[in-house]
Short mmCIF file of C-alpha atoms in Angstrom, two decimals:
data_model
loop_
_atom_site.label_atom_id
_atom_site.label_comp_id
_atom_site.label_asym_id
_atom_site.label_seq_id
_atom_site.Cartn_x
_atom_site.Cartn_y
_atom_site.Cartn_z
CA UNK A 1 -14.67 -37.50 -29.08
CA UNK A 2 -17.22 -39.45 -27.02
CA UNK A 3 -19.89 -37.77 -24.92
CA UNK A 4 -18.22 -38.97 -21.71
CA UNK A 5 -14.86 -37.55 -22.80
CA UNK A 6 -16.48 -34.19 -23.56
CA UNK A 7 -18.24 -34.33 -20.20
CA UNK A 8 -14.98 -34.93 -18.33
CA UNK A 9 -13.24 -32.12 -20.22
CA UNK A 10 -16.05 -29.71 -19.39
CA UNK A 11 -15.98 -30.63 -15.71
CA UNK A 12 -12.21 -30.07 -15.46
CA UNK A 13 -12.49 -26.67 -17.14
CA UNK A 14 -15.68 -25.32 -15.58
CA UNK A 15 -16.02 -27.18 -12.29
CA UNK A 16 -19.38 -28.55 -13.46
CA UNK A 17 -21.08 -30.33 -16.36
CA UNK A 18 -24.14 -28.97 -18.12
CA UNK A 19 -27.49 -30.51 -17.07
CA UNK A 20 -28.95 -33.19 -19.36
CA UNK A 21 -32.32 -34.95 -19.61
CA UNK A 22 -32.43 -38.75 -19.29
CA UNK A 23 -35.49 -40.61 -20.61
CA UNK A 24 -36.45 -44.20 -19.93
CA UNK A 25 -37.88 -46.15 -17.01
CA UNK A 26 -36.89 -43.17 -14.86
CA UNK A 27 -36.99 -39.62 -16.16
CA UNK A 28 -34.55 -37.15 -14.60
CA UNK A 29 -32.19 -34.24 -15.25
CA UNK A 30 -28.67 -34.59 -13.88
CA UNK A 31 -25.35 -32.76 -13.83
CA UNK A 32 -22.05 -32.96 -11.96
CA UNK A 33 -20.52 -30.20 -9.84
CA UNK A 34 -17.25 -30.01 -7.94
CA UNK A 35 -17.59 -30.50 -4.18
CA UNK A 36 -14.77 -28.50 -2.51
CA UNK A 37 -15.13 -30.51 0.70
CA UNK A 38 -14.46 -33.92 -0.87
CA UNK A 39 -12.36 -32.58 -3.74
CA UNK A 40 -14.40 -34.61 -6.24
CA UNK A 41 -17.19 -34.14 -8.78
CA UNK A 42 -20.61 -35.11 -7.38
CA UNK A 43 -23.78 -35.90 -9.26
CA UNK A 44 -26.99 -33.91 -8.73
CA UNK A 45 -30.40 -35.22 -9.92
CA UNK A 46 -33.83 -33.67 -10.45
CA UNK A 47 -36.40 -36.51 -10.67
CA UNK A 48 -39.38 -36.10 -13.06
CA UNK A 49 -41.29 -39.36 -12.39
CA UNK A 50 -44.06 -37.55 -10.52
CA UNK A 51 -45.10 -35.90 -13.81
CA UNK A 52 -47.36 -38.19 -15.88
CA UNK A 53 -47.34 -36.78 -19.43
CA UNK A 54 -44.13 -37.05 -21.48
CA UNK A 55 -44.73 -33.58 -23.00
CA UNK A 56 -44.97 -32.09 -19.51
CA UNK A 57 -41.82 -33.94 -18.43
CA UNK A 58 -39.90 -32.49 -21.39
CA UNK A 59 -41.24 -29.00 -20.70
CA UNK A 60 -40.28 -29.22 -17.02
CA UNK A 61 -36.87 -30.65 -17.93
CA UNK A 62 -36.25 -27.74 -20.33
CA UNK A 63 -37.09 -25.26 -17.54
CA UNK A 64 -34.75 -27.03 -15.11
CA UNK A 65 -31.92 -27.18 -17.65
CA UNK A 66 -32.24 -23.49 -18.52
CA UNK A 67 -32.40 -22.34 -14.86
CA UNK A 68 -29.62 -24.60 -13.58
CA UNK A 69 -27.32 -23.73 -16.51
CA UNK A 70 -27.74 -20.02 -15.79
CA UNK A 71 -27.05 -20.54 -12.07
CA UNK A 72 -23.98 -22.69 -12.68
CA UNK A 73 -22.52 -20.11 -15.03
CA UNK A 74 -23.11 -17.45 -12.35
CA UNK A 75 -21.05 -19.45 -9.87
CA UNK A 76 -23.72 -21.38 -7.98
CA UNK A 77 -22.66 -24.68 -6.49
CA UNK A 78 -25.26 -27.11 -5.09
CA UNK A 79 -22.78 -28.50 -2.54
CA UNK A 80 -21.86 -25.16 -0.97
CA UNK A 81 -24.00 -23.19 1.45
CA UNK A 82 -25.17 -20.02 -0.31
CA UNK A 83 -23.84 -17.78 2.46
CA UNK A 84 -20.43 -19.45 2.31
CA UNK A 85 -20.15 -19.94 -1.44
CA UNK A 86 -17.85 -16.95 -1.99
CA UNK A 87 -15.40 -18.49 0.43
CA UNK A 88 -14.77 -21.24 -2.12
CA UNK A 89 -13.67 -18.74 -4.76
CA UNK A 90 -10.15 -19.59 -5.90
CA UNK A 91 -7.60 -17.43 -4.08
CA UNK A 92 -5.85 -16.85 -7.42
CA UNK A 93 -9.08 -15.36 -8.79
CA UNK A 94 -9.45 -13.14 -5.73
CA UNK A 95 -5.88 -11.88 -6.14
CA UNK A 96 -6.52 -11.13 -9.81
CA UNK A 97 -9.67 -9.23 -8.91
CA UNK A 98 -7.76 -7.38 -6.21
CA UNK A 99 -5.07 -6.25 -8.65
CA UNK A 100 -7.75 -5.04 -11.11
CA UNK A 101 -9.10 -2.91 -8.26
CA UNK A 102 -5.62 -1.55 -7.44
CA UNK A 103 -4.97 -0.80 -11.12
CA UNK A 104 -8.02 1.49 -11.21
CA UNK A 105 -7.48 3.08 -7.82
CA UNK A 106 -3.81 3.77 -7.20
CA UNK A 107 -0.76 5.62 -8.47
CA UNK A 108 1.91 3.87 -10.54
CA UNK A 109 4.32 3.46 -7.63
CA UNK A 110 1.57 2.00 -5.43
CA UNK A 111 0.56 -0.42 -8.18
CA UNK A 112 4.13 -1.70 -8.47
CA UNK A 113 4.40 -2.04 -4.70
CA UNK A 114 1.16 -4.01 -4.41
CA UNK A 115 2.01 -6.19 -7.40
CA UNK A 116 5.31 -6.99 -5.68
CA UNK A 117 3.39 -8.02 -2.53
CA UNK A 118 1.15 -10.31 -4.59
CA UNK A 119 4.19 -11.82 -6.34
CA UNK A 120 5.88 -12.59 -3.01
CA UNK A 121 2.69 -14.20 -1.69
CA UNK A 122 2.52 -16.38 -4.82
CA UNK A 123 6.16 -17.37 -4.25
CA UNK A 124 5.24 -18.52 -0.76
CA UNK A 125 2.24 -20.45 -2.03
CA UNK A 126 4.38 -22.24 -4.60
CA UNK A 127 6.84 -23.22 -1.86
CA UNK A 128 4.15 -24.82 0.32
CA UNK A 129 3.73 -28.60 0.26
CA UNK A 130 -0.03 -28.12 0.60
CA UNK A 131 -0.78 -24.56 -0.54
CA UNK A 132 -4.17 -23.07 0.20
CA UNK A 133 -6.53 -22.93 -2.75
CA UNK A 134 -9.69 -21.11 -1.68
CA UNK A 135 -10.42 -17.68 -0.22
CA UNK A 136 -11.80 -19.05 3.07
CA UNK A 137 -8.39 -20.62 3.78
CA UNK A 138 -6.82 -17.16 4.07
CA UNK A 139 -7.04 -17.32 7.87
CA UNK A 140 -4.88 -16.38 10.89
CA UNK A 141 -2.88 -19.61 10.77
CA UNK A 142 -2.01 -19.07 7.12
CA UNK A 143 -1.08 -15.38 7.55
CA UNK A 144 1.06 -16.19 10.61
CA UNK A 145 2.91 -18.89 8.67
CA UNK A 146 3.41 -16.51 5.77
CA UNK A 147 4.83 -13.74 7.97
CA UNK A 148 7.09 -16.26 9.74
CA UNK A 149 8.37 -17.41 6.34
CA UNK A 150 9.23 -13.82 5.46
CA UNK A 151 10.89 -13.07 8.80
CA UNK A 152 12.61 -16.37 9.57
CA UNK A 153 13.26 -17.95 6.18
CA UNK A 154 13.81 -14.87 4.01
CA UNK A 155 15.39 -12.84 6.80
CA UNK A 156 13.52 -9.57 6.30
CA UNK A 157 13.73 -6.90 9.01
CA UNK A 158 11.09 -6.35 11.67
CA UNK A 159 9.91 -3.27 9.85
CA UNK A 160 9.57 -5.06 6.51
CA UNK A 161 7.71 -7.92 8.17
CA UNK A 162 5.33 -5.37 9.73
CA UNK A 163 4.85 -3.72 6.34
CA UNK A 164 3.80 -7.08 4.89
CA UNK A 165 1.47 -7.55 7.85
CA UNK A 166 -0.10 -4.20 6.96
CA UNK A 167 -0.55 -5.30 3.37
CA UNK A 168 -2.14 -8.59 4.47
CA UNK A 169 -4.54 -6.59 6.63
CA UNK A 170 -5.46 -4.37 3.68
CA UNK A 171 -5.94 -7.36 1.37
CA UNK A 172 -8.07 -9.12 4.01
CA UNK A 173 -10.26 -6.02 4.31
CA UNK A 174 -10.79 -6.19 0.56
CA UNK A 175 -11.90 -9.83 0.98
CA UNK A 176 -14.17 -9.08 3.93
CA UNK A 177 -15.95 -6.24 2.12
CA UNK A 178 -16.67 -8.57 -0.78
CA UNK A 179 -17.86 -11.44 1.42
CA UNK A 180 -15.02 -13.84 0.57
CA UNK A 181 -14.27 -14.14 4.31
CA UNK A 182 -16.27 -13.16 7.39
CA UNK A 183 -13.62 -11.31 9.41
CA UNK A 184 -10.10 -9.98 9.11
CA UNK A 185 -7.65 -12.72 10.19
CA UNK A 186 -4.85 -10.19 10.74
CA UNK A 187 -6.66 -8.40 13.58
CA UNK A 188 -5.07 -10.57 16.26
CA UNK A 189 -1.61 -10.87 14.72
CA UNK A 190 0.64 -8.37 16.53
CA UNK A 191 3.32 -6.27 14.90
CA UNK A 192 6.93 -6.88 15.93
CA UNK A 193 8.92 -4.30 17.86
CA UNK A 194 11.06 -2.43 15.37
CA UNK A 195 14.64 -1.37 15.72
CA UNK A 196 15.39 2.31 15.34
CA UNK A 197 15.50 3.40 11.73
CA UNK A 198 18.76 2.95 9.91
CA UNK A 199 18.56 6.40 8.31
CA UNK A 200 20.27 9.26 10.17
CA UNK A 201 19.67 12.96 9.89
CA UNK A 202 22.43 15.30 8.74
CA UNK A 203 24.44 17.47 11.09
CA UNK A 204 24.90 21.20 10.28
CA UNK A 205 28.49 20.37 9.29
CA UNK A 206 27.38 17.73 6.81
CA UNK A 207 24.69 19.99 5.36
CA UNK A 208 27.31 22.68 4.78
CA UNK A 209 29.67 20.12 3.23
CA UNK A 210 26.89 18.97 0.87
CA UNK A 211 26.01 22.53 -0.15
CA UNK A 212 29.61 23.41 -0.94
CA UNK A 213 30.12 20.22 -2.98
CA UNK A 214 26.92 20.57 -5.02
CA UNK A 215 27.41 24.28 -5.65
CA UNK A 216 30.62 23.29 -7.33
CA UNK A 217 29.52 20.04 -8.99
CA UNK A 218 25.74 20.03 -9.62
CA UNK A 219 23.55 23.03 -8.83
CA UNK A 220 20.43 21.42 -10.34
CA UNK A 221 20.66 18.54 -7.89
CA UNK A 222 21.37 21.08 -5.14
CA UNK A 223 17.96 22.59 -5.93
CA UNK A 224 16.37 19.16 -5.51
CA UNK A 225 18.17 18.81 -2.16
CA UNK A 226 16.99 22.28 -1.12
CA UNK A 227 13.42 21.27 -1.97
CA UNK A 228 13.65 18.13 0.15
CA UNK A 229 15.23 19.96 3.10
CA UNK A 230 13.07 23.10 3.08
CA UNK A 231 9.70 21.85 1.75
CA UNK A 232 9.65 18.21 2.95
CA UNK A 233 8.05 17.19 -0.35
CA UNK A 234 8.57 13.45 -0.89
CA UNK A 235 10.81 12.27 -3.78
CA UNK A 236 7.92 10.74 -5.73
CA UNK A 237 5.93 13.96 -5.33
CA UNK A 238 8.96 15.99 -6.44
CA UNK A 239 9.08 13.97 -9.65
CA UNK A 240 5.51 15.08 -10.52
CA UNK A 241 5.90 18.80 -9.77
CA UNK A 242 5.68 21.18 -12.73
CA UNK A 243 7.06 24.66 -13.24
CA UNK A 244 3.48 25.95 -13.37
CA UNK A 245 2.90 24.73 -9.81
CA UNK A 246 5.26 27.45 -8.51
CA UNK A 247 3.86 30.83 -7.45
CA UNK A 248 6.65 33.40 -7.27
CA UNK A 249 4.19 35.98 -5.94
CA UNK A 250 2.94 33.81 -3.05
CA UNK A 251 6.27 31.98 -2.59
CA UNK A 252 4.49 28.63 -2.68
CA UNK A 253 4.42 25.43 -4.71
CA UNK A 254 1.26 23.43 -5.29
CA UNK A 255 1.22 19.70 -4.55
CA UNK A 256 -1.78 18.07 -6.24
CA UNK A 257 -3.90 15.35 -4.72
CA UNK A 258 -3.32 13.41 -7.95
CA UNK A 259 0.14 12.40 -6.76
CA UNK A 260 0.42 13.40 -3.09
CA UNK A 261 0.81 10.54 -0.63
CA UNK A 262 -2.09 11.63 1.58
CA UNK A 263 -4.37 12.19 -1.47
CA UNK A 264 -4.86 15.85 -0.51
CA UNK A 265 -3.92 18.97 -2.44
CA UNK A 266 -1.84 21.54 -0.58
CA UNK A 267 0.30 24.64 -1.04
CA UNK A 268 3.77 24.37 0.45
CA UNK A 269 5.88 27.40 1.39
CA UNK A 270 9.07 28.16 -0.56
CA UNK A 271 11.70 30.16 1.29
CA UNK A 272 14.08 32.69 -0.22
CA UNK A 273 16.99 30.23 -0.41
CA UNK A 274 15.05 27.94 -2.72
CA UNK A 275 13.61 30.75 -4.84
CA UNK A 276 17.00 32.43 -5.23
CA UNK A 277 18.54 29.25 -6.65
CA UNK A 278 15.52 28.75 -8.94
CA UNK A 279 16.03 32.24 -10.37
CA UNK A 280 19.79 31.69 -10.71
CA UNK A 281 19.25 28.44 -12.65
CA UNK A 282 16.50 29.98 -14.80
CA UNK A 283 14.06 27.13 -14.11
CA UNK A 284 11.16 29.58 -13.76
CA UNK A 285 11.64 30.58 -17.40
CA UNK A 286 10.77 27.06 -18.59
CA UNK A 287 7.23 26.38 -19.92
CA UNK A 288 4.70 25.92 -17.12
CA UNK A 289 3.84 22.45 -18.43
CA UNK A 290 7.42 21.21 -17.94
CA UNK A 291 8.26 18.93 -15.04
CA UNK A 292 10.44 20.82 -12.58
CA UNK A 293 12.88 17.94 -12.17
CA UNK A 294 13.23 16.08 -15.45
CA UNK A 295 16.38 14.32 -16.63
CA UNK A 296 19.47 15.54 -14.74
CA UNK A 297 17.06 17.50 -12.51
CA UNK A 298 16.42 20.12 -15.18
CA UNK A 299 12.96 21.24 -16.37
CA UNK A 300 11.72 18.88 -19.05
CA UNK A 301 8.52 17.93 -20.91
CA UNK A 302 9.20 14.33 -19.84
CA UNK A 303 8.81 13.13 -16.27
CA UNK A 304 11.79 11.33 -14.75
CA UNK A 305 11.41 8.44 -12.30
CA UNK A 306 11.89 9.25 -8.61
CA UNK A 307 14.79 6.77 -8.44
CA UNK A 308 17.09 9.42 -9.93
CA UNK A 309 17.22 11.23 -6.56
CA UNK A 310 18.65 8.23 -4.74
CA UNK A 311 21.05 7.39 -7.58
CA UNK A 312 22.48 10.91 -7.69
CA UNK A 313 22.61 11.09 -3.88
CA UNK A 314 24.59 7.85 -3.70
CA UNK A 315 27.15 9.28 -6.15
CA UNK A 316 27.55 12.38 -3.98
CA UNK A 317 27.68 10.34 -0.77
CA UNK A 318 30.52 8.23 -2.13
CA UNK A 319 32.40 11.34 -3.24
CA UNK A 320 32.08 12.84 0.25
CA UNK A 321 32.92 9.56 1.99
CA UNK A 322 29.64 9.36 3.90
CA UNK A 323 28.21 6.09 5.22
CA UNK A 324 25.00 4.47 3.91
CA UNK A 325 22.95 5.70 6.88
CA UNK A 326 22.90 9.16 5.28
CA UNK A 327 20.24 9.02 2.58
CA UNK A 328 18.41 11.51 0.36
CA UNK A 329 15.41 11.28 2.67
CA UNK A 330 17.73 12.31 5.53
CA UNK A 331 17.29 15.84 4.18
CA UNK A 332 13.62 15.71 5.17
CA UNK A 333 14.51 14.44 8.66
CA UNK A 334 17.05 17.25 9.02
CA UNK A 335 14.70 19.93 7.69
CA UNK A 336 11.87 18.93 10.04
CA UNK A 337 14.33 18.84 12.96
CA UNK A 338 15.71 22.30 12.23
CA UNK A 339 12.35 23.93 11.51
CA UNK A 340 10.78 22.42 14.64
CA UNK A 341 13.66 23.64 16.79
CA UNK A 342 13.54 27.12 15.30
CA UNK A 343 9.83 27.73 14.73
CA UNK A 344 8.08 25.01 16.72
CA UNK A 345 6.75 21.54 15.96
CA UNK A 346 3.33 22.83 14.84
CA UNK A 347 4.93 24.91 12.06
CA UNK A 348 6.98 21.86 11.03
CA UNK A 349 3.84 19.70 11.10
CA UNK A 350 1.97 22.02 8.72
CA UNK A 351 4.89 22.38 6.33
CA UNK A 352 5.32 18.58 6.25
CA UNK A 353 1.55 18.15 5.67
CA UNK A 354 1.28 15.75 8.58
CA UNK A 355 -2.16 15.09 10.02
CA UNK A 356 -0.82 14.83 13.56
CA UNK A 357 2.12 16.20 15.58
CA UNK A 358 3.01 12.64 16.62
CA UNK A 359 3.93 11.91 13.00
CA UNK A 360 6.20 14.96 12.92
CA UNK A 361 7.83 13.92 16.18
CA UNK A 362 8.88 10.61 14.65
CA UNK A 363 11.10 12.56 12.26
CA UNK A 364 12.82 14.36 15.11
CA UNK A 365 15.37 11.91 16.45
CA UNK A 366 16.28 11.87 20.13
CA UNK A 367 19.78 13.20 19.59
CA UNK A 368 18.39 16.08 17.53
CA UNK A 369 16.25 17.63 20.26
CA UNK A 370 17.61 20.86 21.69
CA UNK A 371 17.68 21.75 25.37
CA UNK A 372 16.18 25.24 25.51
CA UNK A 373 17.82 27.58 28.02
CA UNK A 374 14.48 29.35 28.54
CA UNK A 375 13.12 26.24 30.26
CA UNK A 376 15.81 26.53 32.93
CA UNK A 377 14.30 29.85 34.03
CA UNK A 378 10.70 28.60 33.93
CA UNK A 379 8.90 28.85 37.29
CA UNK A 380 5.19 28.09 36.92
CA UNK A 381 2.62 27.39 39.62
CA UNK A 382 4.74 24.79 41.41
CA UNK A 383 7.70 27.10 42.12
CA UNK A 384 8.77 26.86 45.80
CA UNK A 385 8.43 30.62 46.42
CA UNK A 386 4.95 30.65 44.95
CA UNK A 387 3.89 27.68 47.10
CA UNK A 388 5.22 29.27 50.31
CA UNK A 389 3.55 32.59 49.50
CA UNK A 390 0.22 30.85 48.94
CA UNK A 391 0.48 28.88 52.14
CA UNK A 392 1.19 32.08 54.12
CA UNK A 393 -1.82 33.78 52.59
CA UNK A 394 -4.05 30.89 53.55
CA UNK A 395 -2.85 31.08 57.20
CA UNK A 396 -3.65 34.81 57.34
CA UNK A 397 -7.08 34.18 55.88
CA UNK A 398 -7.83 31.56 58.52
#
């Protein structure tokens, strides 16, 4: 293989060629580096003619070659402004680095979700006639086009499109913090108005129908349903709970920060209905290290994926002839609704481990709010009799 062939191969692989000394009428060190603006390799020279002695020229050339080689390997590019050089990092490299970060930081379900987002973005890039290549090209125009592709071409819902917008924002923040881009391009991209959620809460009649069916057909899944309705613990969190997390004395169950959605540990109250069924099924007799809901929702040394809740719920739903709008998570909606109406929204907020009452209120659908008869008798400071009495007193005083 000729020197020139080796040089071309190196430039294609590395984006640069290694510096080399040229001797003759003119002494100089040169190398080639990829210019992202022109899209071509450009030659860079360091002239040595101002040095008289050949030995000094060779010594200086050796210093230049060593320094430049080290800088090139570290990512330096002579054609890119130092402050902007990270912007010319390949987007594919940034995405790989991003996923390495997610792998170290997040739970398994989150990793899969984020990997799916990255895969969809790569699908879009492969569909583009002129896909972006560098990090700096991840701008508002690109993100807008990407979200339009999802919403208009792939036909996702407003909510899904907004979820992807949220992911793009998070990914852009990752890029900003690492100086790949200067600002978050998603800041000025608005979310779409969302339709009301498809999921519906369960009426008291449907809850009773479910209880009767599962008491007869599957008491272990009934316990899982009780947990969702009474404790509001999310399905993924349920799948990580262990028998040892239950305190019969305190009537609580511990949800660890290791798998909780909000990354905070908390104790959640267990009412008598849940505990009674636990005792009846003998789950509290299982080893403390066992997962509470293993295969078939029985205590097991092996954790079962959270998908089993939705699969088993669908089977029950079909048996009862319910529509798709009634989902396993509807139990949480219904539980928050009923607890808020009976004990107040603040109690429901704390049991649901929400940081704010506004989050709890989103679970209480409009048609689920009760009209309290006590309000009809409420007078307050603006009652007509009180106003007239006050006005009369003021006249006497004057």
